Tab-separated table of C-alpha atoms in Angstrom:
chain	number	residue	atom	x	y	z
A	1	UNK	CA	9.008	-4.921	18.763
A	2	UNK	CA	9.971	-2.385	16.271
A	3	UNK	CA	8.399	-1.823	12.800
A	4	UNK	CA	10.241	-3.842	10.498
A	5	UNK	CA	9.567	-6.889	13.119
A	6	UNK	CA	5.603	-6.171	12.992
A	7	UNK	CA	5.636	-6.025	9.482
A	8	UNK	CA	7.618	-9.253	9.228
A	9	UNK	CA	5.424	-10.883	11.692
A	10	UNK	CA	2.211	-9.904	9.792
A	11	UNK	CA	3.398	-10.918	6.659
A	12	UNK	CA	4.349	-14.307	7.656
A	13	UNK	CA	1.087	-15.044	9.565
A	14	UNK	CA	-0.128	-14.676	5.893
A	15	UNK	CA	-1.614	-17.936	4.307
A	16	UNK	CA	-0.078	-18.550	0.928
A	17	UNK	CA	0.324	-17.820	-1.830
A	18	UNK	CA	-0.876	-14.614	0.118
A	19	UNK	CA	2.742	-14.651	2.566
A	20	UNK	CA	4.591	-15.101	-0.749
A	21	UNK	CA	2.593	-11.999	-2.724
A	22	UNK	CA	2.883	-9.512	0.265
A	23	UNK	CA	6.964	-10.621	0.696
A	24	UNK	CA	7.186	-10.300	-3.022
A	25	UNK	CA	5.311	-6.716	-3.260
A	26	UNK	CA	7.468	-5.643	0.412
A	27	UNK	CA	10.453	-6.290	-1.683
A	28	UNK	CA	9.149	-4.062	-4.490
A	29	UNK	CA	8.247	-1.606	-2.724
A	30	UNK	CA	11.051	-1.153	-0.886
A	31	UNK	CA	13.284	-1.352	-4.414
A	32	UNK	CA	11.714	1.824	-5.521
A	33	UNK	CA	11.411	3.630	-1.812
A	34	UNK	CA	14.711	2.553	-0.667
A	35	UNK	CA	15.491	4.644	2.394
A	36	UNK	CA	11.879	5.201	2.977
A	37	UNK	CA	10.072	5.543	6.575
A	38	UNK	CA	8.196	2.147	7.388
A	39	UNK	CA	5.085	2.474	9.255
A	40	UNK	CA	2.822	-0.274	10.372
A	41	UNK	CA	-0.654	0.243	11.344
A	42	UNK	CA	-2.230	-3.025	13.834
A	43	UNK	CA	-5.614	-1.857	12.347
A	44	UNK	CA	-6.726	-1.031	16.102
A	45	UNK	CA	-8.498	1.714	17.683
A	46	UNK	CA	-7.165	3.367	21.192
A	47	UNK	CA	-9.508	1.045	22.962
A	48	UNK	CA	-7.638	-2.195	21.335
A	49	UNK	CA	-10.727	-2.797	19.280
A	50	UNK	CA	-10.160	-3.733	15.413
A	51	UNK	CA	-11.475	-1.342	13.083
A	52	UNK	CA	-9.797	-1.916	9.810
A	53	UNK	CA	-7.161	-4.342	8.620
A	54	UNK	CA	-3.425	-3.994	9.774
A	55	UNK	CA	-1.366	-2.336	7.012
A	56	UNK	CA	2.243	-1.481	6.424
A	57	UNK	CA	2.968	1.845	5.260
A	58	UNK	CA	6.052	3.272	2.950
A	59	UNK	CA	6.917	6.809	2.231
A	60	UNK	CA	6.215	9.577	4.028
A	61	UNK	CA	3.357	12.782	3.114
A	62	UNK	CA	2.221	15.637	5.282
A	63	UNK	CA	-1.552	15.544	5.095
A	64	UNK	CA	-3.460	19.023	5.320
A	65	UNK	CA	-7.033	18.726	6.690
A	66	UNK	CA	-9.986	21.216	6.552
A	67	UNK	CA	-9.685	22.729	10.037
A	68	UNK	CA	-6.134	23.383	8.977
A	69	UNK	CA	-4.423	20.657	11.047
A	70	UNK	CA	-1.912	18.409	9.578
A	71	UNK	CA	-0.620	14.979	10.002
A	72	UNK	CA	1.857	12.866	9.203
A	73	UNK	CA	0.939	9.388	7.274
A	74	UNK	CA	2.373	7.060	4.807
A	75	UNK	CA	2.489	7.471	0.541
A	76	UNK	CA	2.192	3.848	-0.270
A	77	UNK	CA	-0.164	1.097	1.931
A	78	UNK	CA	0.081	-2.518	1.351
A	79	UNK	CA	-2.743	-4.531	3.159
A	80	UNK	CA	-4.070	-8.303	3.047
A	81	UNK	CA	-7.902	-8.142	3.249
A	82	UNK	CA	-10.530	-10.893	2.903
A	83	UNK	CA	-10.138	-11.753	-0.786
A	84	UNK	CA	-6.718	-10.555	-1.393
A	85	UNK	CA	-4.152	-7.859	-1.610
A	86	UNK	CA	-5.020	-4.176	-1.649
A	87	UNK	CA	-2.104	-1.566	-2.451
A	88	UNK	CA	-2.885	2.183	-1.928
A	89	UNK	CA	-1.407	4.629	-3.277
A	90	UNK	CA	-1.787	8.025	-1.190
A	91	UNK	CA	-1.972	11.608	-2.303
A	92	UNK	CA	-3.103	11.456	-6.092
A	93	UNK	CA	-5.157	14.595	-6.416
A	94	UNK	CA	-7.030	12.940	-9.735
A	95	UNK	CA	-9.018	10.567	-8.011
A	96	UNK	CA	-9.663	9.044	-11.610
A	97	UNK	CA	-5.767	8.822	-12.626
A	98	UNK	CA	-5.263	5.324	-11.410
A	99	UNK	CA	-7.974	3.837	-12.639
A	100	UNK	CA	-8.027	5.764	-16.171
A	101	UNK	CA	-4.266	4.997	-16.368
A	102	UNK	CA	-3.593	1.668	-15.253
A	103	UNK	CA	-7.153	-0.006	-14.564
A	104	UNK	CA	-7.034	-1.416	-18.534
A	105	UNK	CA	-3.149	-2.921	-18.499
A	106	UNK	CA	-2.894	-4.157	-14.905
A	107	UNK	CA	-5.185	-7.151	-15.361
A	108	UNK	CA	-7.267	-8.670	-12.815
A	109	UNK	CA	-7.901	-5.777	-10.305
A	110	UNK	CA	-10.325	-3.389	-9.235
A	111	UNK	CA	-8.954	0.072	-9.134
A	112	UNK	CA	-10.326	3.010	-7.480
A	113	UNK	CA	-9.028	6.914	-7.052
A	114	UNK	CA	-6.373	5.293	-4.655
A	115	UNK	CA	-6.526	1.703	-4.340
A	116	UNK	CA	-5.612	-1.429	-6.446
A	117	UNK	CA	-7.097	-4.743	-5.088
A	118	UNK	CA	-6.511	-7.761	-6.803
A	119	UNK	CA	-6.402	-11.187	-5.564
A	120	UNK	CA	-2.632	-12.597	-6.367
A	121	UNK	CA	-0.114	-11.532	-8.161
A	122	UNK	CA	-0.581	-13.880	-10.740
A	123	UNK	CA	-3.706	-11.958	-11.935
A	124	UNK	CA	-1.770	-8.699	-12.342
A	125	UNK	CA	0.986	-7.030	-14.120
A	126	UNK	CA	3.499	-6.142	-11.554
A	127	UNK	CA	5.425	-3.912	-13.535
A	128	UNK	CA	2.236	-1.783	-14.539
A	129	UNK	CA	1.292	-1.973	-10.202
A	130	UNK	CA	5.019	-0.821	-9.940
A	131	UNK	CA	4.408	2.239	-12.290
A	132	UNK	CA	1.423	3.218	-10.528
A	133	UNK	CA	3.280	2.996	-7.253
A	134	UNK	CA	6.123	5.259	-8.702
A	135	UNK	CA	3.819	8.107	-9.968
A	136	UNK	CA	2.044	7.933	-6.564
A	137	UNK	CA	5.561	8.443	-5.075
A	138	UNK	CA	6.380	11.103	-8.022
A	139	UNK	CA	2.882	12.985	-7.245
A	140	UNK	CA	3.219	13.724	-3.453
A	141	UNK	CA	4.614	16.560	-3.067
């Protein structure tokens, strides 16, 4: 199955209004990273063993590591998790800019130095989450 397949299957295997939030938010993303590389992550290990929750990627960054490796991995994360939606924004070297930016307008939602959980959409202002999401995008260089 290719990626756009997975991510449609995981989405829809969403329980509402969860399925609805995650299409809604795909769409959104995708309106602001149109032509963007899709990645989707099963949340598995290389023995088939679950060690995190599956998540769809957007965007594309070169990550530098200590030893001086690199890898490839996505800007923007979208992920359902136990009592919601978390959206991650990748790459922000203020790990307090989120939270001192957006943590006051976006309503209902914890937000960290790269995440913003919340548990609907309905508790959130989309077009502040959108903002964030575009000067995550803006910031990755």
């Amino acid at each position: 199955m290719n990626v756009q397949g997975e991510i449609k299957e995981y989405i829809i295997s969403q329980p509402e209004p969860k399925r609805s939030d995650m299409q809604e938010l795909h769409r959104a993303i995708l309106e602001i990273l149109p032509k963007c590389k899709l990645w989707f992550l099963d949340g598995k290990n290389s023995e088939g063993k679950t060690v995190a929750n599956p998540n769809i990627g957007y965007g594309l960054q070169t990550i530098k590591y200590a030893d001086g490796t690199t890898r490839e991995f996505y800007r923007i994360g979208l992920s359902a998790n136990t009592t919601g939606i978390s959206v991650y924004i990748l790459g922000i070297e203020d790990k307090a800019y989120l939270k001192k930016t957006y943590g006051k307008q976006i309503g209902k939602a914890s937000v960290t130095g790269y995440c913003i959980k919340f548990k609907t959409l309905k508790d959130i202002n989309l077009d502040i989450l959108e903002a964030a999401i575009r000067y995550g995008v803006e910031q990755v260089k």
